[in-house]
Amino acid sequence: MGRPFVGYSHVFSFNDPAGMCPRCEGVGEAVDIDERELIDLDKSINEGAFKFSAYAPGTWYWKWYKLTRLFDADCKLRDYSKEDLDLLLYAEPQPLKNPPPDWYATAKYEGVVHRFRRTYPDGVRDTHKGQTARDLARIIHRTTCPECKGARLNQAALSCRIDGRNIDDLSRLSIADLLALAETWTMPEVAPALENLIGQLRTLIDLGLGYLQLGRTTPSLSGGEAQRIKMVRHLAVL
Ligand SMILES: [Zn+2]
């Protein structure tokens, strides 16, 4: 029904690589790192410029950055040259040009922020506990994905529209409004599918769920709502 034609049903699924937003991989959220919570420019490495407990003075990571001999560990980061600060924070993994004798032969140097982003690409997870979890909650924030604006789909899927609305617009309508709209569509070539859709939307309204949106995710439903939705799915299978 949608125009332009961008593919079959799988391209409208954020779980399918063909449909998911490439930036957030279909999650609808992006990880945002507050670097001021990760790095204190007013401190030197020895004073604890790395504000993440795993990189605090005395830790393995902290020793590792000192071991590179690339930086003056007593100089406040604010006083570094731009090149040195970039190297300390953002350098991609690279071999050291003049490795000190006690440097691990195969080790690559990597900037603190770069390493942090690589280590925690998804932000805070339930598996993180204690101080690490508290640090991550302070440093990492989840924001709506700037590319898909939370729609979770790629731009091709979102470009396909029925009467000016894409699948994200439609799934944000209440079921009652969506039904009213679907009843105005006349598309003989897909009549059975449309009839089926209208029938299922009517069933949800009959169950008192007309105020819900199809885009609302299952975990946000109350127990009663989830129960009734389960019933509709069961009826649909029958
Ligand atoms: Zn996205």
XYZ file of C-alpha atoms and ligand atoms in Angstrom:
239
model
C 0.000 0.000 0.000
C 2.798 2.426 0.816
C 4.591 4.590 -1.720
C 7.350 4.543 -2.757
C 7.742 0.785 -2.752
C 10.800 0.054 -0.589
C 10.444 -3.703 -0.055
C 8.258 -6.287 1.613
C 7.212 -6.548 5.268
C 10.671 -7.311 6.668
C 11.965 -3.839 5.735
C 9.432 -2.396 8.193
C 10.883 -4.378 11.104
C 13.440 -2.716 13.384
C 14.635 -6.211 14.330
C 15.633 -6.943 10.736
C 18.943 -5.577 9.381
C 17.043 -4.492 6.252
C 14.737 -2.283 8.294
C 16.657 -1.161 11.367
C 18.111 2.304 11.752
C 21.875 1.840 11.186
C 22.827 4.412 13.826
C 20.968 2.889 16.813
C 20.574 -0.632 15.363
C 16.823 -0.478 15.854
C 16.865 0.515 19.527
C 15.633 4.076 18.941
C 18.112 5.479 21.445
C 21.698 6.618 21.191
C 24.427 6.586 23.803
C 25.674 10.011 24.749
C 28.860 10.374 26.789
C 29.254 13.381 29.073
C 33.012 13.841 28.818
C 33.069 16.334 31.701
C 31.969 13.444 33.910
C 34.726 11.218 32.505
C 37.671 13.645 32.416
C 38.630 16.469 34.795
C 40.716 18.966 32.830
C 41.679 20.783 36.026
C 43.625 17.789 37.312
C 46.776 15.980 36.243
C 46.834 12.235 35.613
C 48.470 11.795 39.016
C 45.753 13.892 40.672
C 43.013 11.719 39.200
C 42.031 13.422 35.932
C 40.242 10.229 34.892
C 36.957 10.349 36.807
C 36.037 6.744 36.149
C 36.835 4.412 39.061
C 38.390 1.762 36.793
C 40.934 4.422 35.658
C 41.521 6.027 39.069
C 45.080 6.539 40.434
C 46.657 3.200 41.309
C 44.494 1.128 38.957
C 45.875 -0.990 36.134
C 44.579 1.410 33.461
C 46.031 4.430 35.224
C 49.459 2.738 35.412
C 49.125 1.739 31.765
C 48.667 5.359 30.606
C 51.680 6.408 32.652
C 53.675 3.515 31.264
C 53.345 4.950 27.745
C 55.617 7.846 28.840
C 53.666 9.967 26.370
C 52.407 12.474 28.912
C 53.567 14.574 31.828
C 51.552 12.918 34.604
C 51.914 15.988 36.851
C 50.653 18.517 34.292
C 46.986 19.518 34.480
C 45.179 18.330 31.370
C 44.018 21.886 30.708
C 47.652 22.845 30.127
C 48.341 20.108 27.552
C 48.878 21.089 23.928
C 45.892 20.320 21.722
C 47.857 17.468 20.073
C 48.718 15.884 23.416
C 45.177 16.213 24.722
C 43.788 14.651 21.529
C 46.301 11.832 21.859
C 45.404 11.239 25.511
C 41.647 11.310 24.968
C 40.698 10.421 21.415
C 43.525 8.486 19.715
C 42.436 5.348 17.886
C 44.324 2.143 18.739
C 47.845 2.442 17.345
C 51.328 1.072 18.021
C 53.569 3.388 20.032
C 56.161 5.141 17.877
C 58.917 4.972 20.504
C 57.757 2.343 22.978
C 59.534 2.352 26.348
C 61.523 -0.829 27.127
C 58.906 -2.154 29.563
C 56.010 -1.655 27.093
C 54.085 -4.792 26.112
C 55.427 -5.615 22.630
C 52.071 -6.191 20.931
C 50.025 -3.629 22.877
C 48.390 -0.759 21.067
C 47.973 2.679 22.543
C 44.415 4.071 22.659
C 42.937 7.329 23.978
C 40.920 7.222 27.211
C 37.636 8.432 25.715
C 38.033 6.235 22.654
C 38.652 3.212 24.835
C 35.723 4.069 27.087
C 33.340 4.345 24.122
C 34.577 1.026 22.753
C 34.267 -0.713 26.138
C 30.747 0.533 26.877
C 29.042 0.903 23.488
C 25.597 0.230 24.916
C 25.873 2.263 28.079
C 24.689 0.990 31.418
C 23.647 -2.642 31.551
C 22.187 -4.690 34.355
C 25.438 -6.653 34.443
C 27.317 -3.601 35.766
C 27.261 -3.412 39.538
C 28.419 -1.189 42.381
C 30.752 1.732 41.690
C 31.068 0.884 37.986
C 27.289 1.080 37.560
C 27.162 4.402 39.448
C 30.018 5.794 37.319
C 28.395 4.699 34.087
C 25.056 6.215 35.116
C 26.850 9.519 35.719
C 28.883 9.465 32.500
C 26.575 7.803 29.969
C 23.146 9.061 29.073
C 20.695 7.589 26.641
C 19.034 10.022 24.289
C 16.579 9.640 21.434
C 18.503 8.510 18.354
C 19.246 11.646 16.291
C 18.977 9.772 12.989
C 15.588 7.996 13.295
C 14.186 10.288 16.060
C 13.230 7.173 18.012
C 11.362 5.536 15.125
C 13.934 2.672 15.144
C 13.705 2.210 11.364
C 16.038 3.305 8.579
C 15.270 6.233 6.309
C 14.149 3.978 3.419
C 11.432 2.355 5.551
C 10.375 5.749 6.903
C 10.171 7.221 3.392
C 7.324 4.850 2.498
C 3.974 6.496 3.203
C 0.248 5.863 3.002
C -1.657 9.128 2.562
C 1.344 11.070 3.828
C 1.928 8.943 6.946
C 4.797 6.502 7.438
C 4.688 3.396 9.652
C 6.048 5.339 12.633
C 3.341 8.013 12.324
C 0.692 5.292 12.099
C 1.969 3.293 15.061
C 1.930 6.445 17.220
C -1.811 6.973 16.589
C -4.254 5.601 19.129
C -5.848 2.379 17.969
C -9.193 4.193 17.720
C -7.714 6.896 15.466
C -5.849 4.292 13.421
C -9.062 2.345 12.862
C -10.915 5.486 11.777
C -8.118 6.158 9.277
C -7.838 2.572 8.020
C -11.579 2.548 7.320
C -11.065 5.382 4.823
C -8.474 3.425 2.825
C -9.702 1.770 -0.355
C -7.134 -0.565 -1.859
C -8.761 -3.476 -3.682
C -5.392 -5.164 -4.365
C -4.775 -5.699 -0.639
C -8.409 -5.924 0.507
C -8.046 -9.162 2.561
C -5.051 -7.805 4.517
C -6.814 -4.507 5.131
C -9.962 -6.299 6.263
C -7.900 -8.400 8.666
C -6.188 -5.289 10.075
C -9.498 -3.504 10.597
C -10.948 -6.606 12.288
C -8.045 -6.821 14.736
C -8.169 -3.116 15.536
C -11.918 -3.417 16.221
C -11.267 -6.356 18.567
C -8.750 -4.257 20.542
C -11.297 -1.454 20.818
C -13.976 -3.938 21.935
C -11.603 -5.004 24.694
C -11.356 -1.392 25.860
C -7.823 -0.829 24.520
C -8.643 1.784 21.862
C -6.495 4.362 23.639
C -3.286 2.317 23.186
C -0.814 2.875 20.354
C 0.548 -0.073 18.397
C 4.046 1.362 18.784
C 3.886 1.139 22.543
C 6.270 -1.549 23.663
C 5.027 -4.537 25.635
C 7.014 -3.813 28.851
C 5.180 -0.475 29.255
C 1.778 -2.186 29.321
C -0.021 -2.819 32.587
C -0.782 -6.412 33.615
C -4.411 -6.082 32.532
C -3.503 -4.581 29.158
C -0.920 -7.282 28.483
C -3.502 -9.931 29.372
C -6.037 -8.522 26.912
C -3.423 -8.145 24.154
C -2.480 -11.788 24.690
C -6.142 -12.662 24.199
C -6.239 -10.753 20.886
C -3.108 -12.548 19.679
C -4.711 -15.832 20.654
C -7.890 -14.925 18.763
C -5.820 -13.874 15.742
C -4.127 -17.275 15.684
C -7.503 -19.029 15.868
Zn 18.044 5.307 15.173
